[in-house]
XYZ file of N, CA, C and O in Angstrom:
284
model
N 92.760 108.835 102.315
C 93.496 107.672 101.856
C 94.811 107.598 102.612
O 95.499 108.594 102.796
N 95.159 106.391 103.042
C 96.420 106.199 103.756
C 97.589 106.253 102.772
O 97.409 106.136 101.557
N 98.774 106.398 103.306
C 99.964 106.416 102.470
C 100.134 105.072 101.748
O 100.599 105.019 100.604
N 99.714 103.978 102.400
C 99.807 102.662 101.770
C 98.788 102.525 100.644
O 99.068 101.920 99.613
N 97.611 103.096 100.836
C 96.603 103.108 99.779
C 97.079 103.913 98.586
O 96.879 103.517 97.429
N 97.696 105.050 98.865
C 98.254 105.880 97.799
C 99.339 105.127 97.040
O 99.365 105.132 95.804
N 100.221 104.463 97.767
C 101.294 103.700 97.125
C 100.727 102.582 96.256
O 101.212 102.339 95.143
N 99.684 101.896 96.740
C 99.058 100.826 95.954
C 98.440 101.390 94.680
O 98.539 100.778 93.601
N 97.826 102.550 94.789
C 97.221 103.194 93.624
C 98.292 103.595 92.603
O 98.135 103.365 91.408
N 99.370 104.180 93.080
C 100.469 104.581 92.197
C 101.076 103.350 91.523
O 101.374 103.366 90.325
N 101.251 102.265 92.289
C 101.797 101.032 91.719
C 100.889 100.491 90.619
O 101.367 100.090 89.555
N 99.588 100.452 90.867
C 98.650 99.945 89.868
C 98.723 100.772 88.588
O 98.725 100.233 87.484
N 98.787 102.082 88.742
C 98.897 102.964 87.576
C 100.202 102.708 86.819
O 100.213 102.649 85.587
N 101.291 102.541 87.562
C 102.589 102.285 86.930
C 102.575 100.946 86.198
O 103.117 100.838 85.087
N 101.964 99.928 86.791
C 101.884 98.624 86.140
C 101.089 98.694 84.847
O 101.472 98.098 83.829
N 99.996 99.444 84.866
C 99.190 99.618 83.659
C 99.972 100.350 82.581
O 99.965 99.950 81.411
N 100.675 101.413 82.951
C 101.475 102.165 81.989
C 102.630 101.325 81.465
O 102.954 101.369 80.281
N 103.249 100.557 82.352
C 104.340 99.689 81.940
C 103.878 98.632 80.961
O 104.553 98.350 79.960
N 102.720 98.044 81.228
C 102.179 97.032 80.327
C 101.893 97.638 78.954
O 102.206 97.029 77.924
N 101.339 98.828 78.931
C 101.055 99.503 77.661
C 102.339 99.799 76.890
O 102.333 99.813 75.661
N 103.429 100.022 77.620
C 104.720 100.307 76.990
C 105.496 99.036 76.652
O 106.592 99.110 76.104
N 104.938 97.880 77.020
C 105.572 96.616 76.673
C 106.519 96.063 77.722
O 107.307 95.164 77.434
N 106.437 96.568 78.953
C 107.297 96.082 80.027
C 106.545 95.085 80.899
O 105.358 95.248 81.160
N 107.246 94.093 81.373
C 106.651 93.107 82.263
C 106.562 93.639 83.684
O 107.264 94.570 84.081
N 105.682 93.002 84.457
C 105.445 93.405 85.842
C 106.715 93.333 86.688
O 107.025 94.265 87.439
N 107.452 92.236 86.575
C 108.672 92.074 87.376
C 109.750 93.071 86.944
O 110.476 93.611 87.793
N 109.837 93.319 85.672
C 110.810 94.289 85.146
C 110.529 95.685 85.700
O 111.439 96.398 86.143
N 109.266 96.070 85.680
C 108.886 97.381 86.195
C 109.097 97.463 87.706
O 109.581 98.477 88.221
N 108.759 96.392 88.416
C 108.937 96.393 89.871
C 110.403 96.612 90.240
O 110.711 97.367 91.168
N 111.305 95.969 89.507
C 112.734 96.149 89.787
C 113.160 97.594 89.532
O 113.904 98.185 90.322
N 112.677 98.178 88.448
C 113.011 99.576 88.143
C 112.463 100.510 89.222
O 113.141 101.455 89.643
N 111.246 100.240 89.681
C 110.659 101.061 90.740
C 111.427 100.914 92.043
O 111.620 101.894 92.780
N 111.888 99.697 92.329
C 112.676 99.488 93.538
C 113.974 100.302 93.468
O 114.402 100.885 94.481
N 114.567 100.368 92.305
C 115.775 101.174 92.130
C 115.486 102.644 92.437
O 116.286 103.322 93.097
N 114.320 103.113 92.013
C 113.941 104.501 92.286
C 113.648 104.727 93.768
O 113.993 105.763 94.321
N 113.023 103.758 94.413
C 112.774 103.857 95.859
C 114.105 103.964 96.605
O 114.265 104.784 97.509
N 115.070 103.146 96.214
C 116.382 103.190 96.872
C 117.059 104.539 96.660
O 117.726 105.049 97.568
N 116.869 105.137 95.502
C 117.440 106.464 95.250
C 116.832 107.500 96.207
O 117.543 108.363 96.726
N 115.546 107.389 96.457
C 114.887 108.302 97.409
C 115.410 108.037 98.817
O 115.727 108.972 99.561
N 115.504 106.760 99.196
C 116.035 106.413 100.516
C 117.430 106.994 100.725
O 117.748 107.496 101.797
N 118.283 106.913 99.709
C 119.673 107.387 99.845
C 119.754 108.874 100.143
O 120.750 109.340 100.685
N 118.719 109.613 99.788
C 118.742 111.056 100.039
C 118.615 111.388 101.520
O 118.970 112.494 101.938
N 118.106 110.456 102.327
C 117.912 110.789 103.729
C 118.277 109.698 104.715
O 118.034 109.857 105.906
N 118.857 108.597 104.211
C 119.161 107.482 105.100
C 120.536 106.927 104.784
O 121.029 107.056 103.668
N 121.112 106.290 105.783
C 122.425 105.681 105.583
C 122.270 104.334 104.873
O 121.213 103.696 104.953
N 123.317 103.890 104.189
C 123.263 102.570 103.560
C 122.946 101.458 104.570
O 122.185 100.544 104.266
N 123.497 101.555 105.775
C 123.230 100.531 106.797
C 121.758 100.519 107.191
O 121.165 99.451 107.375
N 121.154 101.692 107.322
C 119.743 101.785 107.671
C 118.874 101.190 106.563
O 117.922 100.449 106.826
N 119.200 101.506 105.328
C 118.461 100.952 104.185
C 118.599 99.435 104.155
O 117.611 98.715 103.991
N 119.807 98.943 104.340
C 120.040 97.498 104.335
C 119.265 96.824 105.452
O 118.686 95.742 105.252
N 119.209 97.444 106.621
C 118.463 96.879 107.745
C 116.983 96.745 107.391
O 116.366 95.704 107.650
N 116.411 97.772 106.812
C 114.997 97.707 106.439
C 114.757 96.651 105.363
O 113.795 95.887 105.436
N 115.616 96.595 104.365
C 115.447 95.603 103.298
C 115.584 94.183 103.838
O 114.834 93.284 103.436
N 116.519 93.977 104.757
C 116.667 92.657 105.377
C 115.422 92.288 106.178
O 114.958 91.151 106.118
N 114.878 93.238 106.920
C 113.659 92.985 107.686
C 112.524 92.575 106.749
O 111.808 91.602 107.003
N 112.358 93.316 105.653
C 111.289 93.002 104.711
C 111.506 91.626 104.074
O 110.564 90.848 103.922
N 112.756 91.310 103.727
C 113.061 90.020 103.118
C 112.806 88.866 104.081
O 112.308 87.809 103.676
N 113.119 89.067 105.331
C 112.914 88.014 106.330
C 111.437 87.802 106.660
O 111.081 86.793 107.267
N 110.597 88.724 106.265
C 109.174 88.652 106.590
C 108.299 88.654 105.334
O 107.200 89.223 105.332
N 108.764 88.009 104.283
C 108.005 87.951 103.036
C 106.781 87.044 103.118
O 105.806 87.260 102.403
N 106.822 86.039 103.964
C 105.721 85.090 104.074
C 104.566 85.746 104.832
O 104.647 85.987 106.031
N 103.490 86.042 104.122
C 102.354 86.731 104.730
C 101.634 85.884 105.772
O 100.872 86.401 106.583
N 101.844 84.576 105.744
C 101.191 83.683 106.701
C 101.963 83.547 108.009
O 101.477 82.927 108.948
N 103.150 84.092 108.085
C 103.971 84.025 109.287
C 103.949 85.354 110.019
O 103.868 86.422 109.391
N 104.023 85.306 111.338
C 104.130 86.539 112.123
C 105.518 87.132 111.913
O 106.479 86.434 111.625
N 105.599 88.436 112.082
C 106.903 89.085 112.033
C 107.796 88.486 113.118
O 107.325 88.103 114.185
N 109.086 88.457 112.847
C 110.037 87.824 113.756
C 109.988 88.423 115.161
O 110.225 87.743 116.144
N 109.672 89.706 115.297
C 109.683 90.339 116.608
C 108.388 90.132 117.384
O 108.312 90.451 118.556
N 107.343 89.580 116.738
C 106.067 89.393 117.414
C 106.115 88.220 118.388
O 106.759 87.222 118.129
N 105.421 88.368 119.487
C 105.342 87.297 120.472
C 104.025 86.546 120.280
O 103.042 87.135 119.879
N 104.029 85.245 120.612
C 102.790 84.461 120.454
C 101.689 84.900 121.392
O 101.841 85.551 122.344
């Protein structure tokens, strides 16, 4: 299993547990993002984290090519 497959599996499990505990999907996602950022801070600079988050935000549209891709 790839690391992305593992992450998807962990997310699905967390969503199921969150729903059972009465938490909404968006609420849980925000809490998980906070935990991801805590892990990032242990080994990355704030500027590096911000750069990655900006890249992901700029490429949210799955129907568009990444900004760095050439036609």
